[in-house]
Amino acid sequence: MENIDNHSESLFNGHIETALRAIIILEAFYPDSLDLESISLLDYFSVHTGDINGPPSLHPAVSSRVGEYRVRRRTIQDSLSILIRRNLATVIEDKDGIRFIAADDAPAFIKLLTTQYNSTLKDRANWLASQERHRADLFLELRTYIATHTINIQFDEGFQIA
C-alpha cells in the first residue's frame, strides 16, 4: 500500500480531487462510457458550468482558467488509474478505443461524499449529463469553447499563432 505521507502534492486540483470529480462525472453519465478527452472536457466544465450558460460555476472565473484544461490530461489519467485500482471505475476497450465507466462500487462511494462542494459538483455533473442526453452537439460545443478561448488567451497574452 502507498505511503501517502511522503507525497507533497497539493490537494487542490491534485490526483485525489480530480479522481473524486472523475468518479462523480462517470456516475452521472452512467451507463454511458467516456473516453479520456470527454472526461477531460467534463472535468473542466463540471467546475466552470457558467462558461457555457449553465448553473453558476463552482470555481472562480479567473482569466486563464481555460489553460487548466490543457495541462490536466496527465493528472486525469493518473486519477482514473486510482479509481480503477479502487474498483470505482472500469476500463472498456472497444472499436471506439479506450473508454471508462463507473464500476459497481461507485454509487455507494459517491453517497459518502456529502460536503456542500461535492453535492454541488454532483448537481453540475448531472446537469452536464442531462445536456448531453438532450443535445447531440454538446461535446462539439465544449471543444469549440476550449479552442476559441485558448486562442483568445494566446492573443491576450501577446502570443501569435503561426
Coordinates of C-alpha atoms in Angstrom, one line a residue:
M1 CA 0.0 0.0 0.0
E2 CA 1.2 3.5 -0.8
N3 CA 2.5 5.7 2.0
I4 CA 0.6 9.0 1.4
D5 CA 2.6 10.8 4.0
N6 CA 5.6 11.1 1.6
H7 CA 3.6 12.9 -1.1
S8 CA 3.9 16.6 -1.2
E9 CA 1.2 17.1 -3.8
S10 CA -1.4 19.8 -3.4
L11 CA -4.9 18.7 -2.6
F12 CA -6.4 21.5 -4.8
N13 CA -6.7 20.0 -8.3
G14 CA -4.4 17.1 -7.3
H15 CA -4.9 13.5 -8.1
I16 CA -7.4 12.9 -5.3
E17 CA -9.7 15.9 -6.0
T18 CA -9.5 15.0 -9.7
A19 CA -10.4 11.4 -9.0
L20 CA -13.4 12.5 -7.0
R21 CA -14.6 14.7 -9.8
A22 CA -14.0 11.9 -12.4
I23 CA -16.0 9.3 -10.4
I24 CA -18.8 11.8 -10.0
I25 CA -18.8 12.5 -13.7
L26 CA -18.6 8.8 -14.7
E27 CA -21.6 8.1 -12.4
A28 CA -23.6 11.0 -13.8
F29 CA -23.1 9.7 -17.3
Y30 CA -23.6 6.0 -16.4
P31 CA -24.4 3.7 -18.3
D32 CA -22.5 5.6 -20.9
S33 CA -18.7 5.2 -21.1
L34 CA -16.4 8.1 -21.7
D35 CA -13.0 8.5 -23.3
L36 CA -10.2 10.5 -21.8
E37 CA -10.9 13.6 -23.9
S38 CA -14.6 13.6 -22.9
I39 CA -13.6 13.2 -19.2
S40 CA -11.1 16.0 -19.5
L41 CA -13.7 18.3 -21.0
L42 CA -16.3 17.3 -18.4
D43 CA -13.7 17.8 -15.6
Y44 CA -13.2 21.4 -16.7
F45 CA -16.8 22.2 -17.4
S46 CA -18.1 20.5 -14.2
V47 CA -16.5 23.3 -12.2
H48 CA -16.9 26.0 -14.9
T49 CA -20.6 25.4 -15.9
G50 CA -21.1 29.2 -16.0
D51 CA -18.9 29.4 -19.1
I52 CA -21.5 27.5 -21.1
N53 CA -24.6 29.3 -19.8
G54 CA -25.2 26.6 -17.2
P55 CA -25.6 26.9 -13.4
P56 CA -23.1 29.1 -11.6
S57 CA -19.5 27.8 -11.7
L58 CA -18.0 26.1 -8.7
H59 CA -14.6 27.6 -9.3
P60 CA -13.7 31.2 -9.8
A61 CA -13.7 32.8 -13.3
V62 CA -10.0 33.7 -13.5
S63 CA -8.9 34.9 -16.9
S64 CA -6.5 32.0 -17.6
R65 CA -8.8 29.2 -16.4
V66 CA -9.1 27.6 -19.9
G67 CA -5.4 26.8 -19.6
E68 CA -6.4 24.4 -16.8
Y69 CA -7.9 22.1 -19.5
R70 CA -4.7 21.9 -21.5
V71 CA -2.4 21.0 -18.6
R72 CA -4.6 18.5 -16.7
R73 CA -4.6 15.5 -19.0
R74 CA -1.8 13.6 -17.1
T75 CA -3.4 14.3 -13.8
I76 CA -6.8 13.0 -15.1
Q77 CA -5.1 9.8 -16.4
D78 CA -3.4 9.2 -13.1
S79 CA -6.7 9.9 -11.3
L80 CA -8.5 7.3 -13.4
S81 CA -5.8 4.8 -12.5
I82 CA -6.6 5.4 -8.8
L83 CA -10.3 4.8 -9.5
I84 CA -9.6 1.6 -11.4
R85 CA -7.3 0.3 -8.6
R86 CA -10.0 1.0 -6.1
N87 CA -12.7 -0.7 -8.2
L88 CA -14.6 2.5 -8.7
A89 CA -14.1 2.7 -12.4
T90 CA -13.7 0.1 -15.2
V91 CA -11.8 0.3 -18.5
I92 CA -13.6 -0.7 -21.6
E93 CA -11.7 -1.4 -24.8
D94 CA -13.9 -1.4 -27.9
K95 CA -13.9 -0.3 -31.5
D96 CA -14.0 3.4 -30.3
G97 CA -10.8 2.9 -28.3
I98 CA -10.3 3.0 -24.5
R99 CA -13.2 4.2 -22.5
F100 CA -14.1 4.4 -18.8
I101 CA -17.3 3.7 -17.0
A102 CA -18.3 3.9 -13.3
A103 CA -17.9 0.5 -11.6
D104 CA -20.5 -1.2 -9.3
D105 CA -18.9 0.3 -6.2
A106 CA -19.2 3.9 -7.5
P107 CA -22.7 4.8 -6.4
A108 CA -22.1 3.7 -2.7
F109 CA -18.9 5.6 -2.6
I110 CA -20.4 8.7 -4.1
K111 CA -23.2 8.6 -1.5
L112 CA -20.4 9.1 1.1
L113 CA -19.4 12.4 -0.5
T114 CA -21.7 14.7 1.5
T115 CA -19.9 18.1 1.6
Q116 CA -21.7 21.1 0.1
Y117 CA -18.9 21.2 -2.6
N118 CA -19.4 17.6 -3.6
S119 CA -23.2 17.9 -3.6
T120 CA -23.0 20.9 -5.9
L121 CA -20.4 19.1 -8.0
K122 CA -22.9 16.2 -8.4
D123 CA -25.6 18.6 -9.5
R124 CA -23.2 20.1 -12.1
A125 CA -22.2 16.7 -13.4
N126 CA -25.9 15.6 -13.6
W127 CA -26.7 18.9 -15.4
L128 CA -23.9 18.2 -18.0
A129 CA -25.2 14.6 -18.4
S130 CA -28.7 15.9 -18.9
Q131 CA -27.5 18.4 -21.5
E132 CA -25.6 15.6 -23.4
R133 CA -28.7 13.4 -23.4
H134 CA -30.8 16.1 -25.0
R135 CA -28.2 17.7 -27.3
A136 CA -26.1 15.7 -29.7
D137 CA -23.7 18.6 -30.2
L138 CA -22.7 19.1 -26.5
F139 CA -19.1 17.7 -26.8
L140 CA -18.6 19.7 -30.1
E141 CA -19.7 22.9 -28.2
L142 CA -17.4 22.1 -25.3
R143 CA -14.4 21.5 -27.6
T144 CA -15.2 24.7 -29.6
Y145 CA -15.3 26.7 -26.4
I146 CA -11.9 25.5 -25.3
A147 CA -10.4 26.0 -28.7
T148 CA -11.8 29.5 -29.1
H149 CA -10.8 30.7 -25.6
T150 CA -7.4 29.2 -25.9
I151 CA -6.8 31.3 -29.0
N152 CA -8.2 34.4 -27.2
I153 CA -5.8 33.8 -24.3
Q154 CA -2.9 33.5 -26.6
F155 CA -3.7 36.8 -28.3
D156 CA -4.4 38.5 -24.9
E157 CA -1.0 37.3 -23.7
G158 CA 0.7 38.6 -26.8
F159 CA 1.4 35.3 -28.5
Q160 CA 0.8 34.7 -32.1
I161 CA -0.5 31.7 -33.9
A162 CA 1.8 30.6 -36.6

